[in-house]
Amino acid sequence: EDAEWCLAARRAGFGVAVLPDVEVLHLHGQSALKDFAPVLVHNAVNVSRFVNGTGGTAEAAGAFCVIMLGMLLRIPINAVRDPRRALAYVRGFIRCCGLLPRLGAIVRGDENAA
């Protein structure tokens, strides 16, 4: 994750810089088009684990819930633009709901919990 890389670089004594003149073409989700739902869940877990390491379990659970909210908000938007992606957001949200009972263990990195 970008934030994790930046934090690791800073902790190692490197600086983090923003280069406003550099352009990067990011094709959102193009590498995961075949099965986007697991990518959404993986991202939610990874961001939450990062937040757990910097802020704690309660903050990590909050981040996970905010990411889930983002999935919900993207469903109607994508229902018009890309119905397949909307379905992936639904599936990702449902899979994240299934993780909620074990969320504390998951964000702490207990591999058996995920």
CSV table of C-alpha atoms in Angstrom, one decimal:
chain,number,residue,atom,x,y,z
A,1,GLU,CA,0.0,0.0,0.0
A,2,ASP,CA,1.2,3.5,-0.8
A,3,ALA,CA,0.8,4.8,2.8
A,4,GLU,CA,2.8,1.8,4.1
A,5,TRP,CA,5.6,2.4,1.6
A,6,CYS,CA,5.8,6.1,2.5
A,7,LEU,CA,5.9,5.3,6.3
A,8,ALA,CA,8.6,2.7,5.8
A,9,ALA,CA,10.7,5.1,3.7
A,10,ARG,CA,10.3,7.8,6.3
A,11,ARG,CA,11.2,5.5,9.2
A,12,ALA,CA,14.3,4.4,7.2
A,13,GLY,CA,15.4,8.0,7.0
A,14,PHE,CA,14.3,8.7,3.5
A,15,GLY,CA,12.1,11.6,2.5
A,16,VAL,CA,8.7,11.4,0.8
A,17,ALA,CA,8.1,13.8,-2.0
A,18,VAL,CA,5.2,14.8,-4.1
A,19,LEU,CA,6.0,15.4,-7.8
A,20,PRO,CA,3.1,17.5,-9.2
A,21,ASP,CA,4.5,17.6,-12.7
A,22,VAL,CA,4.6,13.8,-13.0
A,23,GLU,CA,1.6,12.1,-14.6
A,24,VAL,CA,0.6,8.5,-14.1
A,25,LEU,CA,-2.2,6.8,-16.1
A,26,HIS,CA,-4.0,4.6,-13.6
A,27,LEU,CA,-6.6,2.3,-15.1
A,28,HIS,CA,-8.7,1.6,-12.0
A,29,GLY,CA,-9.1,-2.1,-11.4
A,30,GLN,CA,-7.9,-3.1,-14.8
A,31,SER,CA,-5.6,-5.8,-13.5
A,32,ALA,CA,-8.4,-7.3,-11.4
A,33,LEU,CA,-11.3,-7.2,-13.9
A,34,LYS,CA,-11.7,-11.0,-13.9
A,35,ASP,CA,-12.4,-11.2,-10.2
A,36,PHE,CA,-12.6,-7.8,-8.6
A,37,ALA,CA,-14.5,-8.7,-5.4
A,38,PRO,CA,-11.5,-10.5,-3.7
A,39,VAL,CA,-9.3,-7.5,-4.6
A,40,LEU,CA,-11.7,-5.2,-2.8
A,41,VAL,CA,-11.6,-7.4,0.3
A,42,HIS,CA,-7.8,-7.8,0.2
A,43,ASN,CA,-7.5,-4.0,0.0
A,44,ALA,CA,-9.9,-3.5,2.9
A,45,VAL,CA,-8.0,-5.9,5.0
A,46,ASN,CA,-4.6,-4.5,4.1
A,47,VAL,CA,-5.5,-0.9,4.8
A,48,SER,CA,-7.1,-1.9,8.1
A,49,ARG,CA,-3.9,-3.8,9.1
A,50,PHE,CA,-1.8,-0.8,8.3
A,51,VAL,CA,-4.1,1.4,10.4
A,52,ASN,CA,-3.9,-1.2,13.2
A,53,GLY,CA,-0.2,-0.9,13.2
A,54,THR,CA,-0.2,2.9,13.4
A,55,GLY,CA,-3.4,3.6,15.4
A,56,GLY,CA,-4.8,0.5,17.0
A,57,THR,CA,-7.5,-2.0,16.6
A,58,ALA,CA,-10.5,0.3,17.1
A,59,GLU,CA,-9.1,2.7,14.4
A,60,ALA,CA,-8.5,-0.3,12.1
A,61,ALA,CA,-12.1,-1.5,12.6
A,62,GLY,CA,-13.3,2.1,11.8
A,63,ALA,CA,-11.2,2.1,8.6
A,64,PHE,CA,-12.6,-1.2,7.6
A,65,CYS,CA,-16.1,0.1,8.0
A,66,VAL,CA,-15.4,3.3,6.1
A,67,ILE,CA,-14.0,1.2,3.2
A,68,MET,CA,-17.2,-0.9,3.3
A,69,LEU,CA,-19.3,2.2,3.2
A,70,GLY,CA,-17.2,3.3,0.1
A,71,MET,CA,-18.1,-0.1,-1.5
A,72,LEU,CA,-21.8,0.6,-0.8
A,73,LEU,CA,-21.6,4.0,-2.3
A,74,ARG,CA,-20.0,2.7,-5.5
A,75,ILE,CA,-22.7,0.2,-6.2
A,76,PRO,CA,-25.4,2.6,-7.6
A,77,ILE,CA,-22.7,4.6,-9.4
A,78,ASN,CA,-21.4,1.5,-11.2
A,79,ALA,CA,-24.9,0.1,-11.7
A,80,VAL,CA,-25.2,2.7,-14.5
A,81,ARG,CA,-21.6,2.8,-15.7
A,82,ASP,CA,-20.5,-0.8,-15.4
A,83,PRO,CA,-23.0,-3.3,-14.0
A,84,ARG,CA,-20.3,-6.0,-13.7
A,85,ARG,CA,-18.3,-3.8,-11.4
A,86,ALA,CA,-21.4,-2.9,-9.4
A,87,LEU,CA,-21.9,-6.7,-8.9
A,88,ALA,CA,-18.2,-7.0,-7.8
A,89,TYR,CA,-18.8,-4.2,-5.2
A,90,VAL,CA,-21.8,-6.1,-3.9
A,91,ARG,CA,-19.8,-9.3,-3.6
A,92,GLY,CA,-16.9,-7.5,-2.0
A,93,PHE,CA,-19.2,-5.9,0.5
A,94,ILE,CA,-20.9,-9.2,1.4
A,95,ARG,CA,-17.5,-10.9,1.8
A,96,CYS,CA,-16.4,-8.0,4.1
A,97,CYS,CA,-19.6,-8.5,6.1
A,98,GLY,CA,-18.5,-12.1,6.6
A,99,LEU,CA,-15.2,-10.9,8.1
A,100,LEU,CA,-16.8,-8.6,10.7
A,101,PRO,CA,-17.1,-11.2,13.5
A,102,ARG,CA,-13.3,-11.9,13.2
A,103,LEU,CA,-12.2,-8.4,12.3
A,104,GLY,CA,-10.0,-7.9,15.4
A,105,ALA,CA,-8.0,-11.0,14.8
A,106,ILE,CA,-7.8,-10.3,11.0
A,107,VAL,CA,-6.4,-6.7,11.4
A,108,ARG,CA,-3.9,-8.0,14.0
A,109,GLY,CA,-2.6,-10.3,11.3
A,110,ASP,CA,-3.7,-13.6,12.7
A,111,GLU,CA,-3.5,-15.6,9.4
A,112,ASN,CA,-5.9,-18.2,10.6
A,113,ALA,CA,-8.6,-15.6,11.1
A,114,ALA,CA,-8.7,-14.4,7.4
